[in-house]
Amino acid sequence: MAKKITGKQRILDSAARILRTKGLNATKLSDIAEGAGMLAPSIYHHFKSKDELVEQVMLDGIYINTRHVMAKVEVLGPDHAPEERLRAAIIAHVEFLISEEDFSSAVARVFDELPESLKVRVLAVYQSFENYWRDLIIAALPDNSRLDPTVARKLLIAMLGATPSWFRSGKLSAEKIAQQAADLFLNGLLAEK
């Protein structure tokens, strides 16, 4: 039996799709309502404001992405080599980001446009995602590494997060791009032999 999609979920789906394509400043509640198959005032039955709706889209995007990445890593089990767990996370994250999933793509697209107060709340939730990456990186780093795990995490997440802005399907598949990102990060461009 198919799960019935609620009006609130239709609004969230429409908001994520429109935020992903137009950005925050160009998104109007009337566009979101139209995409959800309702009139704009109906949105206020579910959300007090545009900011509240956008915040929920941002949080959902973070949760969806985090669950996806963690599922791909945790299926390997805790005894799997840390480098392979990190590789699985990188591949899962890239493939997810360029899968055209609206919620996570909306997060990447509109984060810089968020009002400061909303940005602070979104970042507080995003911290658990970053902590998961930090732990994967620390586990994979050799004991004698000169790399700072915080810098490595920030660079990795920024590198991967930018992928949707330039990726176009064609010569290289999402899977091949993801593999190259993992190889670049884990092996380094000019790593010592």
Short mmCIF file of N, CA and C in Angstrom, two decimals:
data_model
loop_
_atom_site.label_atom_id
_atom_site.label_comp_id
_atom_site.label_asym_id
_atom_site.label_seq_id
_atom_site.Cartn_x
_atom_site.Cartn_y
_atom_site.Cartn_z
N MET A 1 0.84 -1.19 0.00
CA MET A 1 0.00 0.00 0.00
C MET A 1 0.88 1.25 0.00
N ALA A 2 0.63 2.14 -0.91
CA ALA A 2 1.44 3.36 -1.03
C ALA A 2 1.11 4.32 0.11
N LYS A 3 2.16 4.96 0.62
CA LYS A 3 2.01 5.93 1.69
C LYS A 3 1.42 7.22 1.12
N LYS A 4 0.41 7.74 1.79
CA LYS A 4 -0.22 8.98 1.36
C LYS A 4 0.71 10.16 1.67
N ILE A 5 0.92 11.00 0.69
CA ILE A 5 1.76 12.18 0.88
C ILE A 5 0.88 13.31 1.41
N THR A 6 1.27 13.85 2.55
CA THR A 6 0.50 14.91 3.20
C THR A 6 0.71 16.25 2.49
N GLY A 7 -0.17 17.19 2.79
CA GLY A 7 -0.01 18.54 2.25
C GLY A 7 1.30 19.16 2.70
N LYS A 8 1.67 18.91 3.95
CA LYS A 8 2.93 19.46 4.47
C LYS A 8 4.11 18.89 3.69
N GLN A 9 4.08 17.60 3.40
CA GLN A 9 5.19 17.00 2.65
C GLN A 9 5.22 17.52 1.22
N ARG A 10 4.05 17.75 0.62
CA ARG A 10 4.03 18.31 -0.74
C ARG A 10 4.65 19.71 -0.74
N ILE A 11 4.37 20.48 0.30
CA ILE A 11 4.96 21.82 0.42
C ILE A 11 6.49 21.71 0.55
N LEU A 12 6.96 20.82 1.42
CA LEU A 12 8.40 20.65 1.61
C LEU A 12 9.07 20.18 0.32
N ASP A 13 8.46 19.23 -0.36
CA ASP A 13 9.03 18.74 -1.62
C ASP A 13 9.12 19.85 -2.66
N SER A 14 8.05 20.62 -2.76
CA SER A 14 8.03 21.74 -3.71
C SER A 14 9.06 22.80 -3.32
N ALA A 15 9.14 23.13 -2.05
CA ALA A 15 10.11 24.13 -1.58
C ALA A 15 11.53 23.68 -1.87
N ALA A 16 11.83 22.42 -1.60
CA ALA A 16 13.19 21.92 -1.85
C ALA A 16 13.53 22.01 -3.33
N ARG A 17 12.59 21.61 -4.18
CA ARG A 17 12.82 21.64 -5.63
C ARG A 17 13.05 23.07 -6.12
N ILE A 18 12.24 24.01 -5.65
CA ILE A 18 12.35 25.40 -6.10
C ILE A 18 13.58 26.08 -5.51
N LEU A 19 13.86 25.84 -4.24
CA LEU A 19 15.07 26.41 -3.63
C LEU A 19 16.31 25.91 -4.35
N ARG A 20 16.30 24.65 -4.72
CA ARG A 20 17.44 24.04 -5.43
C ARG A 20 17.68 24.73 -6.78
N THR A 21 16.61 25.05 -7.47
CA THR A 21 16.77 25.61 -8.81
C THR A 21 16.87 27.14 -8.82
N LYS A 22 16.15 27.82 -7.94
CA LYS A 22 16.11 29.28 -7.98
C LYS A 22 16.96 29.97 -6.91
N GLY A 23 17.26 29.27 -5.84
CA GLY A 23 17.92 29.92 -4.71
C GLY A 23 16.89 30.55 -3.80
N LEU A 24 17.33 30.99 -2.63
CA LEU A 24 16.42 31.51 -1.62
C LEU A 24 15.77 32.83 -2.04
N ASN A 25 16.58 33.76 -2.49
CA ASN A 25 16.06 35.10 -2.76
C ASN A 25 15.05 35.14 -3.91
N ALA A 26 15.16 34.24 -4.86
CA ALA A 26 14.23 34.22 -5.99
C ALA A 26 13.03 33.31 -5.77
N THR A 27 12.99 32.62 -4.64
CA THR A 27 11.88 31.70 -4.34
C THR A 27 10.74 32.46 -3.68
N LYS A 28 9.55 32.31 -4.25
CA LYS A 28 8.35 32.94 -3.70
C LYS A 28 7.43 31.86 -3.14
N LEU A 29 6.71 32.20 -2.09
CA LEU A 29 5.75 31.25 -1.52
C LEU A 29 4.70 30.84 -2.55
N SER A 30 4.36 31.74 -3.44
CA SER A 30 3.36 31.40 -4.47
C SER A 30 3.90 30.32 -5.41
N ASP A 31 5.22 30.35 -5.70
CA ASP A 31 5.82 29.31 -6.52
C ASP A 31 5.80 27.96 -5.80
N ILE A 32 6.10 28.00 -4.51
CA ILE A 32 6.10 26.77 -3.72
C ILE A 32 4.69 26.19 -3.66
N ALA A 33 3.72 27.05 -3.40
CA ALA A 33 2.32 26.60 -3.32
C ALA A 33 1.87 26.00 -4.64
N GLU A 34 2.20 26.66 -5.74
CA GLU A 34 1.83 26.14 -7.06
C GLU A 34 2.44 24.75 -7.29
N GLY A 35 3.70 24.60 -6.93
CA GLY A 35 4.36 23.32 -7.08
C GLY A 35 3.76 22.23 -6.21
N ALA A 36 3.16 22.65 -5.09
CA ALA A 36 2.53 21.70 -4.17
C ALA A 36 1.06 21.46 -4.52
N GLY A 37 0.56 22.20 -5.53
CA GLY A 37 -0.84 22.04 -5.94
C GLY A 37 -1.83 22.67 -4.98
N MET A 38 -1.45 23.82 -4.43
CA MET A 38 -2.35 24.51 -3.50
C MET A 38 -2.18 26.02 -3.64
N LEU A 39 -2.98 26.76 -2.92
CA LEU A 39 -2.87 28.21 -2.91
C LEU A 39 -1.87 28.65 -1.85
N ALA A 40 -1.22 29.78 -2.07
CA ALA A 40 -0.17 30.25 -1.17
C ALA A 40 -0.61 30.37 0.29
N PRO A 41 -1.81 30.89 0.59
CA PRO A 41 -2.20 30.99 2.00
C PRO A 41 -2.26 29.63 2.72
N SER A 42 -2.42 28.55 1.97
CA SER A 42 -2.48 27.21 2.58
C SER A 42 -1.16 26.83 3.24
N ILE A 43 -0.08 27.41 2.78
CA ILE A 43 1.23 27.12 3.37
C ILE A 43 1.24 27.49 4.85
N TYR A 44 0.55 28.58 5.19
CA TYR A 44 0.56 29.06 6.57
C TYR A 44 -0.20 28.13 7.53
N HIS A 45 -0.93 27.19 7.00
CA HIS A 45 -1.57 26.17 7.84
C HIS A 45 -0.50 25.23 8.41
N HIS A 46 0.61 25.09 7.68
CA HIS A 46 1.67 24.15 8.07
C HIS A 46 2.93 24.85 8.59
N PHE A 47 3.20 26.06 8.11
CA PHE A 47 4.42 26.79 8.48
C PHE A 47 4.06 28.23 8.80
N LYS A 48 4.66 28.77 9.88
CA LYS A 48 4.36 30.14 10.30
C LYS A 48 4.92 31.18 9.34
N SER A 49 6.04 30.82 8.67
CA SER A 49 6.71 31.80 7.82
C SER A 49 7.54 31.09 6.76
N LYS A 50 8.01 31.86 5.80
CA LYS A 50 8.92 31.32 4.79
C LYS A 50 10.20 30.83 5.45
N ASP A 51 10.69 31.57 6.45
CA ASP A 51 11.92 31.16 7.14
C ASP A 51 11.74 29.79 7.82
N GLU A 52 10.59 29.57 8.44
CA GLU A 52 10.35 28.28 9.10
C GLU A 52 10.32 27.15 8.07
N LEU A 53 9.70 27.40 6.93
CA LEU A 53 9.65 26.41 5.85
C LEU A 53 11.05 26.13 5.32
N VAL A 54 11.81 27.17 5.06
CA VAL A 54 13.18 27.01 4.55
C VAL A 54 14.03 26.26 5.57
N GLU A 55 13.89 26.60 6.84
CA GLU A 55 14.66 25.91 7.88
C GLU A 55 14.35 24.41 7.87
N GLN A 56 13.09 24.05 7.72
CA GLN A 56 12.73 22.63 7.71
C GLN A 56 13.32 21.92 6.49
N VAL A 57 13.34 22.60 5.35
CA VAL A 57 13.97 22.02 4.16
C VAL A 57 15.46 21.81 4.40
N MET A 58 16.11 22.79 5.01
CA MET A 58 17.55 22.68 5.30
C MET A 58 17.81 21.49 6.24
N LEU A 59 17.04 21.40 7.30
CA LEU A 59 17.24 20.32 8.27
C LEU A 59 16.96 18.96 7.64
N ASP A 60 15.89 18.88 6.87
CA ASP A 60 15.59 17.61 6.19
C ASP A 60 16.72 17.22 5.24
N GLY A 61 17.27 18.19 4.53
CA GLY A 61 18.38 17.92 3.62
C GLY A 61 19.59 17.37 4.34
N ILE A 62 19.90 17.95 5.49
CA ILE A 62 21.04 17.47 6.28
C ILE A 62 20.76 16.06 6.79
N TYR A 63 19.56 15.82 7.31
CA TYR A 63 19.21 14.50 7.84
C TYR A 63 19.24 13.43 6.74
N ILE A 64 18.67 13.74 5.60
CA ILE A 64 18.61 12.77 4.50
C ILE A 64 20.03 12.41 4.05
N ASN A 65 20.86 13.41 3.86
CA ASN A 65 22.23 13.18 3.41
C ASN A 65 23.02 12.40 4.46
N THR A 66 22.90 12.79 5.73
CA THR A 66 23.62 12.11 6.80
C THR A 66 23.22 10.65 6.88
N ARG A 67 21.92 10.38 6.84
CA ARG A 67 21.46 8.99 6.90
C ARG A 67 21.98 8.19 5.72
N HIS A 68 22.00 8.79 4.53
CA HIS A 68 22.48 8.10 3.34
C HIS A 68 23.95 7.74 3.48
N VAL A 69 24.77 8.70 3.86
CA VAL A 69 26.21 8.46 3.99
C VAL A 69 26.47 7.43 5.09
N MET A 70 25.84 7.60 6.23
CA MET A 70 26.07 6.67 7.34
C MET A 70 25.64 5.25 6.97
N ALA A 71 24.56 5.10 6.27
CA ALA A 71 24.10 3.77 5.88
C ALA A 71 25.12 3.07 4.99
N LYS A 72 25.71 3.81 4.05
CA LYS A 72 26.72 3.23 3.15
C LYS A 72 28.00 2.86 3.89
N VAL A 73 28.33 3.60 4.94
CA VAL A 73 29.54 3.31 5.70
C VAL A 73 29.27 2.20 6.72
N GLU A 74 28.21 2.32 7.44
CA GLU A 74 27.96 1.39 8.55
C GLU A 74 27.65 -0.02 8.08
N VAL A 75 27.17 -0.18 6.85
CA VAL A 75 26.93 -1.52 6.32
C VAL A 75 28.25 -2.30 6.21
N LEU A 76 29.36 -1.58 6.11
CA LEU A 76 30.67 -2.22 6.05
C LEU A 76 31.06 -2.85 7.38
N GLY A 77 30.55 -2.32 8.46
CA GLY A 77 30.89 -2.82 9.78
C GLY A 77 32.07 -2.07 10.37
N PRO A 78 32.15 -2.07 11.71
CA PRO A 78 33.21 -1.30 12.39
C PRO A 78 34.61 -1.89 12.20
N ASP A 79 34.70 -3.15 11.83
CA ASP A 79 36.01 -3.79 11.67
C ASP A 79 36.62 -3.57 10.29
N HIS A 80 35.87 -2.94 9.40
CA HIS A 80 36.39 -2.65 8.06
C HIS A 80 37.51 -1.61 8.17
N ALA A 81 38.45 -1.65 7.27
CA ALA A 81 39.57 -0.71 7.29
C ALA A 81 39.05 0.74 7.28
N PRO A 82 39.61 1.59 8.15
CA PRO A 82 39.16 2.99 8.21
C PRO A 82 39.23 3.71 6.87
N GLU A 83 40.25 3.41 6.06
CA GLU A 83 40.37 4.05 4.74
C GLU A 83 39.20 3.66 3.84
N GLU A 84 38.76 2.42 3.95
CA GLU A 84 37.64 1.96 3.12
C GLU A 84 36.31 2.53 3.60
N ARG A 85 36.20 2.74 4.90
CA ARG A 85 34.99 3.38 5.44
C ARG A 85 34.93 4.84 4.97
N LEU A 86 36.08 5.53 4.99
CA LEU A 86 36.13 6.90 4.51
C LEU A 86 35.86 6.95 3.01
N ARG A 87 36.43 6.02 2.27
CA ARG A 87 36.17 5.94 0.82
C ARG A 87 34.67 5.76 0.56
N ALA A 88 34.03 4.87 1.30
CA ALA A 88 32.59 4.63 1.13
C ALA A 88 31.79 5.90 1.41
N ALA A 89 32.21 6.67 2.43
CA ALA A 89 31.52 7.92 2.76
C ALA A 89 31.67 8.94 1.64
N ILE A 90 32.89 9.07 1.12
CA ILE A 90 33.13 10.03 0.03
C ILE A 90 32.28 9.68 -1.19
N ILE A 91 32.31 8.42 -1.57
CA ILE A 91 31.55 7.98 -2.74
C ILE A 91 30.06 8.18 -2.52
N ALA A 92 29.57 7.79 -1.36
CA ALA A 92 28.14 7.95 -1.06
C ALA A 92 27.73 9.42 -1.10
N HIS A 93 28.57 10.28 -0.53
CA HIS A 93 28.24 11.70 -0.48
C HIS A 93 28.21 12.31 -1.88
N VAL A 94 29.21 12.04 -2.68
CA VAL A 94 29.25 12.60 -4.04
C VAL A 94 28.08 12.07 -4.87
N GLU A 95 27.88 10.79 -4.85
CA GLU A 95 26.77 10.22 -5.64
C GLU A 95 25.43 10.80 -5.20
N PHE A 96 25.27 11.00 -3.89
CA PHE A 96 24.03 11.57 -3.39
C PHE A 96 23.87 13.02 -3.82
N LEU A 97 24.95 13.79 -3.71
CA LEU A 97 24.87 15.21 -4.07
C LEU A 97 24.54 15.42 -5.54
N ILE A 98 25.02 14.55 -6.41
CA ILE A 98 24.76 14.75 -7.83
C ILE A 98 23.63 13.86 -8.35
N SER A 99 22.89 13.29 -7.41
CA SER A 99 21.73 12.47 -7.80
C SER A 99 20.52 13.34 -8.10
N GLU A 100 20.65 14.62 -7.91
CA GLU A 100 19.57 15.58 -8.10
C GLU A 100 18.49 15.45 -7.04
N GLU A 101 18.87 14.94 -5.87
CA GLU A 101 17.97 14.88 -4.72
C GLU A 101 17.77 16.33 -4.28
N ASP A 102 16.53 16.76 -4.21
CA ASP A 102 16.23 18.17 -4.02
C ASP A 102 16.63 18.74 -2.66
N PHE A 103 16.42 18.00 -1.59
CA PHE A 103 16.64 18.57 -0.27
C PHE A 103 18.11 18.91 -0.02
N SER A 104 18.99 17.95 -0.23
CA SER A 104 20.42 18.22 0.01
C SER A 104 20.96 19.25 -0.97
N SER A 105 20.48 19.20 -2.20
CA SER A 105 20.92 20.19 -3.19
C SER A 105 20.45 21.58 -2.81
N ALA A 106 19.27 21.67 -2.19
CA ALA A 106 18.77 22.97 -1.73
C ALA A 106 19.67 23.52 -0.63
N VAL A 107 20.14 22.63 0.26
CA VAL A 107 21.04 23.07 1.33
C VAL A 107 22.29 23.70 0.72
N ALA A 108 22.89 23.00 -0.23
CA ALA A 108 24.11 23.50 -0.86
C ALA A 108 23.85 24.81 -1.61
N ARG A 109 22.70 24.90 -2.24
CA ARG A 109 22.40 26.07 -3.08
C ARG A 109 22.12 27.33 -2.26
N VAL A 110 21.37 27.20 -1.15
CA VAL A 110 20.88 28.42 -0.49
C VAL A 110 21.56 28.74 0.84
N PHE A 111 22.44 27.89 1.31
CA PHE A 111 23.01 28.14 2.64
C PHE A 111 23.58 29.55 2.78
N ASP A 112 24.35 29.99 1.82
CA ASP A 112 24.97 31.32 1.91
C ASP A 112 23.96 32.46 1.88
N GLU A 113 22.75 32.20 1.39
CA GLU A 113 21.71 33.22 1.33
C GLU A 113 20.87 33.31 2.60
N LEU A 114 21.04 32.35 3.51
CA LEU A 114 20.21 32.31 4.72
C LEU A 114 20.47 33.51 5.62
N PRO A 115 19.43 34.00 6.28
CA PRO A 115 19.65 35.03 7.31
C PRO A 115 20.55 34.45 8.41
N GLU A 116 21.33 35.29 9.03
CA GLU A 116 22.33 34.82 10.01
C GLU A 116 21.72 33.96 11.11
N SER A 117 20.57 34.36 11.65
CA SER A 117 19.96 33.59 12.74
C SER A 117 19.58 32.17 12.28
N LEU A 118 19.11 32.05 11.07
CA LEU A 118 18.74 30.75 10.52
C LEU A 118 20.00 29.93 10.23
N LYS A 119 21.01 30.59 9.73
CA LYS A 119 22.29 29.93 9.44
C LYS A 119 22.86 29.29 10.71
N VAL A 120 22.78 29.99 11.83
CA VAL A 120 23.30 29.49 13.10
C VAL A 120 22.55 28.21 13.50
N ARG A 121 21.23 28.19 13.36
CA ARG A 121 20.45 27.01 13.73
C ARG A 121 20.75 25.83 12.81
N VAL A 122 20.90 26.10 11.53
CA VAL A 122 21.22 25.04 10.57
C VAL A 122 22.61 24.48 10.85
N LEU A 123 23.56 25.35 11.13
CA LEU A 123 24.92 24.91 11.44
C LEU A 123 24.98 24.04 12.69
N ALA A 124 24.14 24.33 13.66
CA ALA A 124 24.12 23.52 14.88
C ALA A 124 23.73 22.08 14.57
N VAL A 125 22.79 21.89 13.67
CA VAL A 125 22.39 20.54 13.26
C VAL A 125 23.45 19.92 12.36
N TYR A 126 24.04 20.72 11.50
CA TYR A 126 25.06 20.24 10.57
C TYR A 126 26.30 19.72 11.32
N GLN A 127 26.49 20.18 12.54
CA GLN A 127 27.66 19.78 13.32
C GLN A 127 27.75 18.27 13.49
N SER A 128 26.64 17.58 13.64
CA SER A 128 26.70 16.12 13.80
C SER A 128 27.20 15.46 12.51
N PHE A 129 26.84 16.01 11.37
CA PHE A 129 27.33 15.50 10.08
C PHE A 129 28.84 15.71 9.99
N GLU A 130 29.30 16.89 10.36
CA GLU A 130 30.73 17.18 10.33
C GLU A 130 31.49 16.31 11.33
N ASN A 131 30.91 16.07 12.50
CA ASN A 131 31.56 15.22 13.49
C ASN A 131 31.73 13.80 12.97
N TYR A 132 30.76 13.31 12.24
CA TYR A 132 30.85 11.96 11.67
C TYR A 132 32.04 11.90 10.69
N TRP A 133 32.15 12.91 9.84
CA TRP A 133 33.28 12.98 8.90
C TRP A 133 34.60 13.10 9.65
N ARG A 134 34.63 13.93 10.68
CA ARG A 134 35.86 14.09 11.47
C ARG A 134 36.32 12.75 12.02
N ASP A 135 35.38 11.99 12.57
CA ASP A 135 35.74 10.69 13.14
C ASP A 135 36.26 9.73 12.08
N LEU A 136 35.65 9.74 10.90
CA LEU A 136 36.13 8.89 9.81
C LEU A 136 37.55 9.28 9.40
N ILE A 137 37.82 10.57 9.31
CA ILE A 137 39.14 11.06 8.90
C ILE A 137 40.18 10.72 9.95
N ILE A 138 39.88 10.96 11.21
CA ILE A 138 40.83 10.66 12.29
C ILE A 138 41.17 9.17 12.29
N ALA A 139 40.17 8.32 12.11
CA ALA A 139 40.42 6.88 12.11
C ALA A 139 41.31 6.47 10.94
N ALA A 140 41.18 7.16 9.81
CA ALA A 140 41.93 6.79 8.60
C ALA A 140 43.34 7.39 8.56
N LEU A 141 43.60 8.45 9.31
CA LEU A 141 44.91 9.10 9.28
C LEU A 141 45.98 8.20 9.89
N PRO A 142 47.14 8.12 9.24
CA PRO A 142 48.25 7.39 9.87
C PRO A 142 48.70 8.11 11.14
N ASP A 143 49.28 7.37 12.05
CA ASP A 143 49.72 7.94 13.33
C ASP A 143 50.71 9.09 13.15
N ASN A 144 51.55 9.02 12.12
CA ASN A 144 52.57 10.05 11.92
C ASN A 144 52.13 11.15 10.95
N SER A 145 50.83 11.27 10.72
CA SER A 145 50.33 12.26 9.76
C SER A 145 50.56 13.68 10.25
N ARG A 146 50.93 14.55 9.32
CA ARG A 146 51.10 15.98 9.61
C ARG A 146 49.82 16.76 9.35
N LEU A 147 48.79 16.08 8.85
CA LEU A 147 47.54 16.75 8.51
C LEU A 147 46.70 17.03 9.75
N ASP A 148 46.10 18.19 9.77
CA ASP A 148 45.16 18.55 10.81
C ASP A 148 43.80 17.98 10.40
N PRO A 149 43.18 17.13 11.20
CA PRO A 149 41.90 16.52 10.82
C PRO A 149 40.79 17.53 10.57
N THR A 150 40.80 18.64 11.28
CA THR A 150 39.77 19.67 11.06
C THR A 150 39.93 20.30 9.69
N VAL A 151 41.15 20.64 9.33
CA VAL A 151 41.41 21.21 8.00
C VAL A 151 41.06 20.19 6.92
N ALA A 152 41.46 18.96 7.12
CA ALA A 152 41.16 17.91 6.14
C ALA A 152 39.65 17.76 5.96
N ARG A 153 38.90 17.77 7.07
CA ARG A 153 37.44 17.65 7.00
C ARG A 153 36.83 18.83 6.26
N LYS A 154 37.25 20.03 6.61
CA LYS A 154 36.68 21.21 5.96
C LYS A 154 36.98 21.22 4.45
N LEU A 155 38.21 20.89 4.09
CA LEU A 155 38.56 20.86 2.67
C LEU A 155 37.79 19.76 1.94
N LEU A 156 37.69 18.59 2.55
CA LEU A 156 36.98 17.49 1.92
C LEU A 156 35.51 17.82 1.71
N ILE A 157 34.84 18.30 2.74
CA ILE A 157 33.41 18.61 2.63
C ILE A 157 33.18 19.73 1.62
N ALA A 158 34.06 20.73 1.61
CA ALA A 158 33.92 21.82 0.63
C ALA A 158 34.13 21.30 -0.79
N MET A 159 35.14 20.46 -0.97
CA MET A 159 35.42 19.90 -2.30
C MET A 159 34.23 19.09 -2.79
N LEU A 160 33.73 18.21 -1.93
CA LEU A 160 32.61 17.37 -2.34
C LEU A 160 31.33 18.19 -2.52
N GLY A 161 31.12 19.15 -1.63
CA GLY A 161 29.91 19.97 -1.69
C GLY A 161 29.81 20.81 -2.95
N ALA A 162 30.95 21.13 -3.56
CA ALA A 162 30.93 21.94 -4.78
C ALA A 162 30.59 21.12 -6.03
N THR A 163 30.63 19.81 -5.93
CA THR A 163 30.43 18.96 -7.10
C THR A 163 29.14 19.27 -7.88
N PRO A 164 28.00 19.44 -7.21
CA PRO A 164 26.78 19.70 -8.00
C PRO A 164 26.82 20.98 -8.83
N SER A 165 27.67 21.94 -8.43
CA SER A 165 27.71 23.21 -9.16
C SER A 165 28.39 23.07 -10.52
N TRP A 166 29.22 22.06 -10.71
CA TRP A 166 29.91 21.91 -12.00
C TRP A 166 29.61 20.59 -12.70
N PHE A 167 29.07 19.62 -12.00
CA PHE A 167 28.84 18.31 -12.61
C PHE A 167 27.76 18.39 -13.70
N ARG A 168 28.06 17.80 -14.82
CA ARG A 168 27.10 17.62 -15.92
C ARG A 168 27.24 16.19 -16.38
N SER A 169 26.12 15.48 -16.50
CA SER A 169 26.22 14.09 -16.94
C SER A 169 26.77 14.06 -18.35
N GLY A 170 27.51 13.04 -18.64
CA GLY A 170 28.15 12.94 -19.95
C GLY A 170 29.27 11.94 -19.91
N LYS A 171 30.48 12.43 -20.17
CA LYS A 171 31.64 11.56 -20.28
C LYS A 171 31.87 10.72 -19.03
N LEU A 172 31.83 11.35 -17.86
CA LEU A 172 32.05 10.63 -16.61
C LEU A 172 30.74 10.49 -15.84
N SER A 173 30.50 9.29 -15.36
CA SER A 173 29.30 9.05 -14.56
C SER A 173 29.50 9.58 -13.15
N ALA A 174 28.40 9.68 -12.42
CA ALA A 174 28.48 10.09 -11.01
C ALA A 174 29.39 9.14 -10.24
N GLU A 175 29.31 7.86 -10.53
CA GLU A 175 30.14 6.87 -9.84
C GLU A 175 31.63 7.11 -10.11
N LYS A 176 31.98 7.42 -11.37
CA LYS A 176 33.40 7.66 -11.69
C LYS A 176 33.90 8.95 -11.06
N ILE A 177 33.08 9.98 -11.04
CA ILE A 177 33.46 11.23 -10.37
C ILE A 177 33.69 10.94 -8.88
N ALA A 178 32.79 10.19 -8.27
CA ALA A 178 32.90 9.86 -6.85
C ALA A 178 34.18 9.07 -6.58
N GLN A 179 34.49 8.11 -7.44
CA GLN A 179 35.72 7.32 -7.28
C GLN A 179 36.96 8.22 -7.39
N GLN A 180 36.94 9.14 -8.34
CA GLN A 180 38.09 10.05 -8.50
C GLN A 180 38.25 10.97 -7.29
N ALA A 181 37.14 11.43 -6.75
CA ALA A 181 37.20 12.27 -5.55
C ALA A 181 37.82 11.48 -4.39
N ALA A 182 37.38 10.24 -4.23
CA ALA A 182 37.93 9.40 -3.16
C ALA A 182 39.42 9.14 -3.39
N ASP A 183 39.80 8.83 -4.62
CA ASP A 183 41.22 8.59 -4.92
C ASP A 183 42.05 9.84 -4.65
N LEU A 184 41.56 10.99 -5.09
CA LEU A 184 42.30 12.24 -4.90
C LEU A 184 42.50 12.53 -3.42
N PHE A 185 41.45 12.40 -2.65
CA PHE A 185 41.56 12.72 -1.22
C PHE A 185 42.39 11.69 -0.48
N LEU A 186 42.15 10.42 -0.75
CA LEU A 186 42.83 9.37 0.02
C LEU A 186 44.28 9.14 -0.42
N ASN A 187 44.54 9.31 -1.70
CA ASN A 187 45.89 9.03 -2.21
C ASN A 187 46.70 10.29 -2.43
N GLY A 188 46.04 11.41 -2.56
CA GLY A 188 46.72 12.67 -2.81
C GLY A 188 47.15 12.77 -4.27
N LEU A 189 47.20 13.96 -4.77
CA LEU A 189 47.56 14.18 -6.16
C LEU A 189 49.02 13.83 -6.40
N LEU A 190 49.88 14.25 -5.53
CA LEU A 190 51.32 14.00 -5.70
C LEU A 190 51.88 13.32 -4.45
N ALA A 191 51.17 12.34 -3.95
CA ALA A 191 51.60 11.65 -2.72
C ALA A 191 52.96 11.01 -2.92
N GLU A 192 53.72 11.01 -1.84
CA GLU A 192 55.04 10.38 -1.87
C GLU A 192 54.85 8.87 -2.00
N LYS A 193 55.69 8.27 -2.78
CA LYS A 193 55.62 6.81 -2.98
C LYS A 193 56.44 6.10 -1.95
#
